[in-house]
Short mmCIF file of C-alpha atoms and ligand atoms in Angstrom, two decimals:
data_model
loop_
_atom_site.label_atom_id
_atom_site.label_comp_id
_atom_site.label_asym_id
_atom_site.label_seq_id
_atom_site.Cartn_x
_atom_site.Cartn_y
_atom_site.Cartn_z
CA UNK A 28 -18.45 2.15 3.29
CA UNK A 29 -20.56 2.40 6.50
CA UNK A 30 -20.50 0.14 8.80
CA UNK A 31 -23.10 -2.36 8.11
CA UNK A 32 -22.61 -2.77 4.82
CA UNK A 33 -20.70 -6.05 4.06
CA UNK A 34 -17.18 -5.78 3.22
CA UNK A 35 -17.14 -7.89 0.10
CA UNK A 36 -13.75 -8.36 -0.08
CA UNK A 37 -13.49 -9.32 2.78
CA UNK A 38 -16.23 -12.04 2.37
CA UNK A 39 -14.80 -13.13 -0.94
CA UNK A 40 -11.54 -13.35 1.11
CA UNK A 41 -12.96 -15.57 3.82
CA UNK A 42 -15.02 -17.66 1.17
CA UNK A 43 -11.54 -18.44 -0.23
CA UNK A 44 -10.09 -19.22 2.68
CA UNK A 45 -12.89 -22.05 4.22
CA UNK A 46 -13.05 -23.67 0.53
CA UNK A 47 -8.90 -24.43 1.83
CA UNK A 48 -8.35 -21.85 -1.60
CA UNK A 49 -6.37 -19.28 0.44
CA UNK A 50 -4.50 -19.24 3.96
CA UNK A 51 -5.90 -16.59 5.72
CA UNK A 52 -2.84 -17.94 9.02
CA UNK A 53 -0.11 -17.96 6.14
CA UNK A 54 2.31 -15.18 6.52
CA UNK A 55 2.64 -13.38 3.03
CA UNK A 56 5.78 -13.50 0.45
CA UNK A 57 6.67 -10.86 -1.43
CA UNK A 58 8.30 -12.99 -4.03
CA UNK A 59 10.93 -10.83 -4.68
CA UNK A 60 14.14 -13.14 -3.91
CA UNK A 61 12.62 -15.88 -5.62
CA UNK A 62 12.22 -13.66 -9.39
CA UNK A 63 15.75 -12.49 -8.52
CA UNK A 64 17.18 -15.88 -8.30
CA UNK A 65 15.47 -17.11 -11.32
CA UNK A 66 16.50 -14.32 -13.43
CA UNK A 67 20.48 -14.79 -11.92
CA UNK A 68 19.84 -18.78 -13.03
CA UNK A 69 19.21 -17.18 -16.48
CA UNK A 70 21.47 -14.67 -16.62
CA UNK A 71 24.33 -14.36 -19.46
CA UNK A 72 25.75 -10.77 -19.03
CA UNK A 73 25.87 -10.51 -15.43
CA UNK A 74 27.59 -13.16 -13.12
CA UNK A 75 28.69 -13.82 -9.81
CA UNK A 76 32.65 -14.07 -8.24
CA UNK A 77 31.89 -16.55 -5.57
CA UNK A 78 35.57 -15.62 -4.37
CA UNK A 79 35.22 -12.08 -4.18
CA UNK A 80 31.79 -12.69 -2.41
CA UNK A 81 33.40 -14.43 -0.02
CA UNK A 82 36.09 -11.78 0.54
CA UNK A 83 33.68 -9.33 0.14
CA UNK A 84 31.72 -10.55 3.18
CA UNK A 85 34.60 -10.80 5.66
CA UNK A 86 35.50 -7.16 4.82
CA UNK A 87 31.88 -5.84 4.88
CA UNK A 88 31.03 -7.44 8.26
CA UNK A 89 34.47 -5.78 9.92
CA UNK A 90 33.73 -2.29 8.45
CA UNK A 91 30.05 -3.06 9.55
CA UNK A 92 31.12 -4.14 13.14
CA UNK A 93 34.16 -1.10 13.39
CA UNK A 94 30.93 1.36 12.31
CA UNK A 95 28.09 -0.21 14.93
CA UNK A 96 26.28 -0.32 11.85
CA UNK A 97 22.64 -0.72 12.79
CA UNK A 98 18.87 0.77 11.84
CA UNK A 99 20.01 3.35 13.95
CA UNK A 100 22.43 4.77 11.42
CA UNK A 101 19.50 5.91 9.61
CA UNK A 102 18.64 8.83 12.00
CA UNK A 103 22.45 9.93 12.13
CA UNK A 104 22.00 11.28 8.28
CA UNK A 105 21.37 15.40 9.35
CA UNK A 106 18.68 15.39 6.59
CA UNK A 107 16.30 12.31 7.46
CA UNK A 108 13.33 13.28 9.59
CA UNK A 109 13.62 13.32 13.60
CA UNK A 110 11.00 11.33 14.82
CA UNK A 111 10.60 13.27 18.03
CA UNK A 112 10.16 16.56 16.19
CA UNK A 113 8.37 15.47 13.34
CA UNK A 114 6.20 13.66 15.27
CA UNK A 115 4.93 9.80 14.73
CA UNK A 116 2.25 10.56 11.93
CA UNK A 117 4.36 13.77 10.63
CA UNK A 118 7.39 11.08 10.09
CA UNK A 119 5.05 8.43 8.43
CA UNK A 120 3.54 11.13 6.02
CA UNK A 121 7.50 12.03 5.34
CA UNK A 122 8.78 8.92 4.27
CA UNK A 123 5.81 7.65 2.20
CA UNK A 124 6.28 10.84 0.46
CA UNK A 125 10.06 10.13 0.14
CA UNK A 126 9.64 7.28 -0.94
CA UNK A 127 7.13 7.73 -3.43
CA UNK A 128 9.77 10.22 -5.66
CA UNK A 129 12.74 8.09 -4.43
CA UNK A 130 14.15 7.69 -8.21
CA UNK A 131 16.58 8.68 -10.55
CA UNK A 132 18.36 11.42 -9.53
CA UNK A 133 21.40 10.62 -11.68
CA UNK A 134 22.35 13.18 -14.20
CA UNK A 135 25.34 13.43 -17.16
CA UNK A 136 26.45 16.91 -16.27
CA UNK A 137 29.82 17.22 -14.09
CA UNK A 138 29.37 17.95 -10.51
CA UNK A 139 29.07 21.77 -10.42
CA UNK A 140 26.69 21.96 -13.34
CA UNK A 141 24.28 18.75 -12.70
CA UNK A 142 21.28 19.42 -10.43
CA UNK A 143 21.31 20.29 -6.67
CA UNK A 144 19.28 21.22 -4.27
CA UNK A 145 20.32 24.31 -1.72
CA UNK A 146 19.53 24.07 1.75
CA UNK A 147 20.58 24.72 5.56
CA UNK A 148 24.05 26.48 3.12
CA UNK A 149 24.84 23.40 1.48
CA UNK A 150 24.11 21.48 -2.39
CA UNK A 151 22.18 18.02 -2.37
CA UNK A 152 22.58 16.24 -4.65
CA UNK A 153 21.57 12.47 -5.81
CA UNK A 154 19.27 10.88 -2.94
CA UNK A 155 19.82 13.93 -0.65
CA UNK A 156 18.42 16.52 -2.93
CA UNK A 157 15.06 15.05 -2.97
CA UNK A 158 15.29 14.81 1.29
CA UNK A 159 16.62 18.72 1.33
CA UNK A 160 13.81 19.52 -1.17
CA UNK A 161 10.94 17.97 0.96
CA UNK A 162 12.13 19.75 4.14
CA UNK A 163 12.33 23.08 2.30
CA UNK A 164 9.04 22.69 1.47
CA UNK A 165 7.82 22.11 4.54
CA UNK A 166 10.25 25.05 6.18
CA UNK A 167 8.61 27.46 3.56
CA UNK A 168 5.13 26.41 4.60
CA UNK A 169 4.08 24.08 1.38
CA UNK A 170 2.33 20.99 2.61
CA UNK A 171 4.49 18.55 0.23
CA UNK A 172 3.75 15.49 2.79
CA UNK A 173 0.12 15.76 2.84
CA UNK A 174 -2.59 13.33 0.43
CA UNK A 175 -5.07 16.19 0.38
CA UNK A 176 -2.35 18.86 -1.15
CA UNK A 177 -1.48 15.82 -3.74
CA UNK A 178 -4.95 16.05 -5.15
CA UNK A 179 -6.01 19.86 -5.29
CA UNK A 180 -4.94 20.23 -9.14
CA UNK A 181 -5.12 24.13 -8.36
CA UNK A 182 -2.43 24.09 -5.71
CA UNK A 183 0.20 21.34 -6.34
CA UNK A 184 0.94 22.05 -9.98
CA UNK A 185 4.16 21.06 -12.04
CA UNK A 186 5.12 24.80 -10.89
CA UNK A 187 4.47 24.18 -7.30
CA UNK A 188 6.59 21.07 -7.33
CA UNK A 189 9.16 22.86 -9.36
CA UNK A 190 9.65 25.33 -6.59
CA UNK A 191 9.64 22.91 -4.12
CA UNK A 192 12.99 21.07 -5.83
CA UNK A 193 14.24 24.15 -7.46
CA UNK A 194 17.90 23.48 -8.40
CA UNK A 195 20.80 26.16 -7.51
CA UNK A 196 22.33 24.92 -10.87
CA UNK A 197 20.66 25.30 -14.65
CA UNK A 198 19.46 21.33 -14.46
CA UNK A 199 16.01 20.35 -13.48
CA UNK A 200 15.60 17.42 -10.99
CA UNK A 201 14.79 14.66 -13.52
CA UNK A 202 11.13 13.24 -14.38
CA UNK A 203 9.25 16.22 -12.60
CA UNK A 204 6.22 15.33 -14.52
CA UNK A 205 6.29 11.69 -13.05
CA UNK A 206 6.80 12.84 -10.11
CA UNK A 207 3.66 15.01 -10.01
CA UNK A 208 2.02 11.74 -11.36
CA UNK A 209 3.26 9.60 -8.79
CA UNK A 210 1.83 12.12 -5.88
CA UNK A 211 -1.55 12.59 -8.06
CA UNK A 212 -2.30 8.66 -8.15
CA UNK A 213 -0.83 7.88 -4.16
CA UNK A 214 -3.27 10.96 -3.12
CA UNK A 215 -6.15 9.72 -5.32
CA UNK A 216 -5.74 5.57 -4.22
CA UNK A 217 -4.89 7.29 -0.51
CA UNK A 218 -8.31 8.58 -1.01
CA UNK A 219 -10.54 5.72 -2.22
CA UNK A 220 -8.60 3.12 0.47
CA UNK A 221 -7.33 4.62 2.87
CA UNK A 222 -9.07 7.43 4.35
CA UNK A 223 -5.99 10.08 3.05
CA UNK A 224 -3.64 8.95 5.42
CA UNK A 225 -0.73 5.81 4.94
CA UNK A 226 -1.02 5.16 8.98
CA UNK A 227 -3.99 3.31 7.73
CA UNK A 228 -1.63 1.31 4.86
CA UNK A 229 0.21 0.41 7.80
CA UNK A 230 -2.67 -0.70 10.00
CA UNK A 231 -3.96 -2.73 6.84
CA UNK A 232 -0.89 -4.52 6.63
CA UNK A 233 -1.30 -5.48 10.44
CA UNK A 234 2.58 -5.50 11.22
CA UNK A 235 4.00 -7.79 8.34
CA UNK A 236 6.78 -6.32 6.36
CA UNK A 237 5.70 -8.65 2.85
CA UNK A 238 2.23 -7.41 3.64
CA UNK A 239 3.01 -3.85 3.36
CA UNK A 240 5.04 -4.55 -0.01
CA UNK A 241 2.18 -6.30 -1.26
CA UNK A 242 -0.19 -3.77 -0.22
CA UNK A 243 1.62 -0.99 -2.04
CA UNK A 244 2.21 -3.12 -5.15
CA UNK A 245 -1.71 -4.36 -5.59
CA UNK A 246 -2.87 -0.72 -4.77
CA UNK A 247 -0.44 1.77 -5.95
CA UNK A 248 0.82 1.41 -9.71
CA UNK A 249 3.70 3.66 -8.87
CA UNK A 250 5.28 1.14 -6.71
CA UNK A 251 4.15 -1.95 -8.90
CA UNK A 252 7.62 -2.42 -9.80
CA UNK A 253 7.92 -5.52 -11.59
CA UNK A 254 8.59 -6.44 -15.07
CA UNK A 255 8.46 -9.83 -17.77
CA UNK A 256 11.63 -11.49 -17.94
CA UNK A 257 12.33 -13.29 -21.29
CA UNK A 258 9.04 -14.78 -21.62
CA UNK A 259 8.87 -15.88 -18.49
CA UNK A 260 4.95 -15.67 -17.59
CA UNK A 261 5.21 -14.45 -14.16
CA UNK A 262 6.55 -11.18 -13.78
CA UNK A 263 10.18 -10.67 -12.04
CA UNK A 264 9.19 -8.44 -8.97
CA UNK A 265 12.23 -5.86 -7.41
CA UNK A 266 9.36 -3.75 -5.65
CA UNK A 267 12.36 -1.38 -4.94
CA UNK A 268 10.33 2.10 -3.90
CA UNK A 269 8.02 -0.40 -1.66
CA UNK A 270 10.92 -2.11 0.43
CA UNK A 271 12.94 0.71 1.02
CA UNK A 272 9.65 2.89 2.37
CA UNK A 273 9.13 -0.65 4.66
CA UNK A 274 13.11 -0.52 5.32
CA UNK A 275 13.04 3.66 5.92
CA UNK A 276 10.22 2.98 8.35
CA UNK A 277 11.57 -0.02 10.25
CA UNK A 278 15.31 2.10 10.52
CA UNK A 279 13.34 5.05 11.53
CA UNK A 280 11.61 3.94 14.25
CA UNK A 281 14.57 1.47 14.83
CA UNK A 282 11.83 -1.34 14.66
CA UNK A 283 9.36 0.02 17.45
CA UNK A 284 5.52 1.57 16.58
CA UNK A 285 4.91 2.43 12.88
CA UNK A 286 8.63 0.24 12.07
CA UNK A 287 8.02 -2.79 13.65
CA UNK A 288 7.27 -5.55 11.75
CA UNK A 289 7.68 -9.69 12.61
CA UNK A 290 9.24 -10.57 9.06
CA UNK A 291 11.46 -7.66 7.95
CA UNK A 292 14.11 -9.66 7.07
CA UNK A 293 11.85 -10.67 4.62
CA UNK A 294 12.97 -7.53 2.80
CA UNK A 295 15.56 -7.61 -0.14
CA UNK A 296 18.71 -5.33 -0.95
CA UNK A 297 16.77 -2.43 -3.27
CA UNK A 298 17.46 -2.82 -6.65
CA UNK A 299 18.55 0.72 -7.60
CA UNK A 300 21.45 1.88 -9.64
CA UNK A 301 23.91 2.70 -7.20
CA UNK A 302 24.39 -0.66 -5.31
CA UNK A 303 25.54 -3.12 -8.75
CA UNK A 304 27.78 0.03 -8.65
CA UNK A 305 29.82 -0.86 -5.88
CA UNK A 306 28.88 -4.53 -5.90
CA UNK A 307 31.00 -4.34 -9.27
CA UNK A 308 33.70 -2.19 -8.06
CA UNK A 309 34.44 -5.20 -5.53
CA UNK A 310 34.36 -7.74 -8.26
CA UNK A 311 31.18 -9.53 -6.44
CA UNK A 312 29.64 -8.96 -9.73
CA UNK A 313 30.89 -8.82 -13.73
CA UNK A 314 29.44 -7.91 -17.09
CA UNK A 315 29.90 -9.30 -20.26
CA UNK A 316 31.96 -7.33 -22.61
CA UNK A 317 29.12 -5.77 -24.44
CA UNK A 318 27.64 -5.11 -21.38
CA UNK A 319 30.86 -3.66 -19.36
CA UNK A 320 31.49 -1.60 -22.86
CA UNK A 321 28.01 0.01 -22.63
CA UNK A 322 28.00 1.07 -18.86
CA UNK A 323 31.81 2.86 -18.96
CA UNK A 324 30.49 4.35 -22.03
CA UNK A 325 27.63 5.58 -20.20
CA UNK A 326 25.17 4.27 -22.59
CA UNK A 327 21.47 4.47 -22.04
CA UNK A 328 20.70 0.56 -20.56
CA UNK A 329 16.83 0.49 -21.22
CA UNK A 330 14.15 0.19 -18.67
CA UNK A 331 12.96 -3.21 -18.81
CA UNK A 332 15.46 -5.01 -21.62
CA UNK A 333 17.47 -7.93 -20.38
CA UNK A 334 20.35 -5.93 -19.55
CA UNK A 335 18.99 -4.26 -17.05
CA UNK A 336 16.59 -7.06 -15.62
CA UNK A 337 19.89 -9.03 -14.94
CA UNK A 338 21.83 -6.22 -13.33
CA UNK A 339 18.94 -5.81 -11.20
CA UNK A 340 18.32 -9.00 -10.28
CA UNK A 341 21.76 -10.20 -9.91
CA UNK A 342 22.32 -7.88 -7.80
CA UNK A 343 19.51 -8.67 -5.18
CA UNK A 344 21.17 -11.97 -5.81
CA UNK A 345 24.48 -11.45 -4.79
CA UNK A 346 23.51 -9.38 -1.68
CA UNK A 347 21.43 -11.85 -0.46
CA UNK A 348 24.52 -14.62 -1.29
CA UNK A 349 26.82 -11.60 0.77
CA UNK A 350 24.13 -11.91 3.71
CA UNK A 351 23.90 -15.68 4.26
CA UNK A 352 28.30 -15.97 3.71
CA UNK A 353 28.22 -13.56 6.58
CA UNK A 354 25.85 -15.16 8.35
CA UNK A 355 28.02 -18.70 7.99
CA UNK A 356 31.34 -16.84 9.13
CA UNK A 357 29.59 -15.16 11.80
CA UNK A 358 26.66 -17.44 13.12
CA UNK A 359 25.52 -14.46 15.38
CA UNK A 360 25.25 -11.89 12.98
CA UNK A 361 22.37 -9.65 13.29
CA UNK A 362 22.28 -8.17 9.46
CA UNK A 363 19.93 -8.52 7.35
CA UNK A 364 19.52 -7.44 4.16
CA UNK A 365 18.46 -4.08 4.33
CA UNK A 366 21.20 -3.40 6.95
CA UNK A 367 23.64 -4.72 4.19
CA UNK A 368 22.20 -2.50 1.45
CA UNK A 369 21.96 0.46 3.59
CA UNK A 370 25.81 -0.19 4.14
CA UNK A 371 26.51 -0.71 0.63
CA UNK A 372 25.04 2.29 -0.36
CA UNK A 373 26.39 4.59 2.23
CA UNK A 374 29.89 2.97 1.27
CA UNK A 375 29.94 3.92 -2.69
CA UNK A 376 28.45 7.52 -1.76
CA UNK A 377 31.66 7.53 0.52
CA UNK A 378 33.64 6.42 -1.88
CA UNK A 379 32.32 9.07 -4.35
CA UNK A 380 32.82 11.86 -2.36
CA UNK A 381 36.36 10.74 -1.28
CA UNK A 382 36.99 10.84 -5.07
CA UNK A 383 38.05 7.68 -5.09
CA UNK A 384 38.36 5.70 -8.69
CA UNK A 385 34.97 4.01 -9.50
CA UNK A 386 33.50 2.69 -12.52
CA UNK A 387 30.12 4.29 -13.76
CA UNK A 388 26.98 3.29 -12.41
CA UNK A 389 24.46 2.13 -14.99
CA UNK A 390 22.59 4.61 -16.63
CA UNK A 391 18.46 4.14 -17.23
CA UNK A 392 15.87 6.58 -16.94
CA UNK A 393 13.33 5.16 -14.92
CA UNK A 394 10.77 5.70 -11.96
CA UNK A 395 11.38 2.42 -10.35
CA UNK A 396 14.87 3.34 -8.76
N1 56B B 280 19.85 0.33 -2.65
C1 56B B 280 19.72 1.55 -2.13
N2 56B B 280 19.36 2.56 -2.93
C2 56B B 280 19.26 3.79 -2.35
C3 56B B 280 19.49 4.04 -1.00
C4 56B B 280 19.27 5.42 -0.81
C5 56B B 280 19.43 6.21 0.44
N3 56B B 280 19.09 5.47 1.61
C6 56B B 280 19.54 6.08 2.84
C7 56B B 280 18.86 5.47 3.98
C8 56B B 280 19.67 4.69 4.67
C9 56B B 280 20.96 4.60 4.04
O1 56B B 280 21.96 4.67 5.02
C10 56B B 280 21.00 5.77 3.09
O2 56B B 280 21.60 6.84 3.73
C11 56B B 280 18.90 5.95 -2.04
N4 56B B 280 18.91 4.95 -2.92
C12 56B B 280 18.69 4.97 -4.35
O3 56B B 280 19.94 5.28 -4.95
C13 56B B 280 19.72 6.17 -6.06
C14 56B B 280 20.22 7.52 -5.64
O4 56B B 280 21.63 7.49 -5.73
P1 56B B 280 22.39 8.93 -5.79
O5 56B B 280 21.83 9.62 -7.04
O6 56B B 280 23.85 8.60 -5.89
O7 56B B 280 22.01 9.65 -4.53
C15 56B B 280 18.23 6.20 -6.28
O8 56B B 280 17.85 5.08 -7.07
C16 56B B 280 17.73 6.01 -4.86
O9 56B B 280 16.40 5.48 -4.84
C17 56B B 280 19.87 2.95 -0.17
O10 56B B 280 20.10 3.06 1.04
N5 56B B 280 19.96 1.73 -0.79
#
């Protein structure tokens, strides 16, 4: 759009706004706590253990506090990008990437045969295999992080992105195809908004932490993650893929340039399948039977059923719950969610590799988490 011409939407916008339709001043919501909180009202297979919340949060602030556990945590992980190296736009490009193919990595094979990534001698798995894959790919000269490659059908093929997450095991990092979907549309909508580069999401969402979330939901279908509830008209929004890219920014940049943003504690815990993992280990959470049966039976739970709604939900429920008990038995605390989650997940992945006894995660195939 040149210059001159008028930016329609931006006219309708302003229309809206001096007919008193729209509050151009209000600072956005993403909405997310509020679906989470209705579903968790709703809920009859997952609940709440108000008394092992409570114990939960004395123990998670101490651990948090004996750690320094802050955003800068983030950078200590040897695999997440350097800002200084990477450079500013380099490290934007990286975690919009990242966070576009940031989803199920579980697999059902043991340890030595599921997939893994090799790289700088070691095997990534989970998580970490998609991080080692992204800077092998950029070590071996493919340019994974960039819109442009994301559209040339001729170079980034299935094969291409094969190669660039090649396993050292016989298993296949899960939902390749979707993955190459997810980078097709982001390069494509990157295109038609955004002038091929996400520094201009950011500038669009002019510092606001909801904004972004909302941007990425109304624009991108990939990270449109939200999903009818029981009837309920309005959609239940977890917008997990879009918080965590906010969150990996803001811990990135430890909340200066492209991570600063006024309302980031606006953010919620990410509703993926590891955290109602460990939220249930510590008895914060519990299942029904049919429920509990199904997950230490390693059943399929499937992608949008009640089931998984309420784990979901419940457990963006209960973190938030964790959050504000710490907050009341330590009025100066500085965490927010996302610090909390961050935490959280870190802890079980511990707790995993210590080999330490641990119920099953819930298994669904999905490209939301
Ligand atoms: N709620 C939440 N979910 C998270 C993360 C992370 C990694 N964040 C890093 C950044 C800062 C932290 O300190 C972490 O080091 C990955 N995931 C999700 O988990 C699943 C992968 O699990 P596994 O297959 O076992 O690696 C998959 O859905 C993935 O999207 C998190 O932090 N919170």
């Amino acid at each position: 759009m040149s210059d001159d011409e008028p930016d329609l939407e931006l006219l309708a916008l302003l229309r809206q706004h001096l007919q008193g339709k729209l509050n151009l001043n209000e600072e956005p919501e993403t909405g997310v706590l509020e679906g989470a909180e209705y579903v968790y009202d709703n809920s009859i297979d997952v609940a709440l253990d108000m008394r092992s919340c409570k114990n939960a949060a004395a123990a998670i602030y101490a651990q948090m506090q004996q750690k320094q556990f802050s955003s800068a945590s983030w950078s200590s992980h040897e695999l997440h990008p350097d800002r200084f190296d990477m450079g500013d736009e380099g490290t934007v490009a990286f975690i919009f990437t990242m966070d576009l193919l940031n989803f199920s990595f579980w697999s059902e094979k043991s340890e030595a045969e599921r997939f893994a990534v090799e790289y700088r001698g070691k095997r990534w798995t989970g998580y970490w295999s998609l991080v080692a894959g992204l800077q092998r790919a950029l070590e071996e000269g493919i340019p994974i992080t960039d819109s442009h490659f994301w559209q040339n059908e001729e170079e980034c093929t299935l094969d291409v992105l094969k190669k660039v997450f090649r396993s050292c095991t016989d298993e296949e990092m899960p939902l390749l195809a979707e993955r190459l979907a997810c980078l097709r549309e982001a390069g494509q909508v990157l295109y038609e908004k955004y002038k091929c580069d996400p520094i201009n999401l950011l500038d669009a969402a002019d510092g606001s932490a909801a904004g972004l979330v909302n941007l990425l939901a109304r624009d991108f279908k990939c990270f449109r993650d939200e999903h009818t509830f029981e009837g309920r008209r309005k959609p239940i929004r977890f917008l997990k893929r879009a918080q965590i890219l906010v969150a990996d920014l803001w811990a990135c940049f430890e909340g200066e340039d492209y991570g600063e943003f006024r309302d980031i504690d606006k953010i919620t815990m990410f509703a993926d399948y590891r955290v109602p993992q460990i939220l249930y280990n510590m008895g914060c959470i519990y299942y029904s039977p049919p429920l509990d049966q199904a997950i230490r039976s390693k059943k399929d739970i499937p992608q949008g059923g009640s089931w998984e709604m309420q784990l979901r939900a419940c457990s963006i429920w209960c973190v938030e719950l964790l959050r504000r008990e710490i907050l009341k038995q330590n009025p100066k605390s500085q965490i927010n969610a996302i610090l909390l989650d961050f935490f959280l997940y870190d802890t079980i992945k511990e707790m995993e590799e210590a080999g330490k006894e641990i119920t099953p995660h819930h298994q669904t195939r999905s490209i939301w988490y």
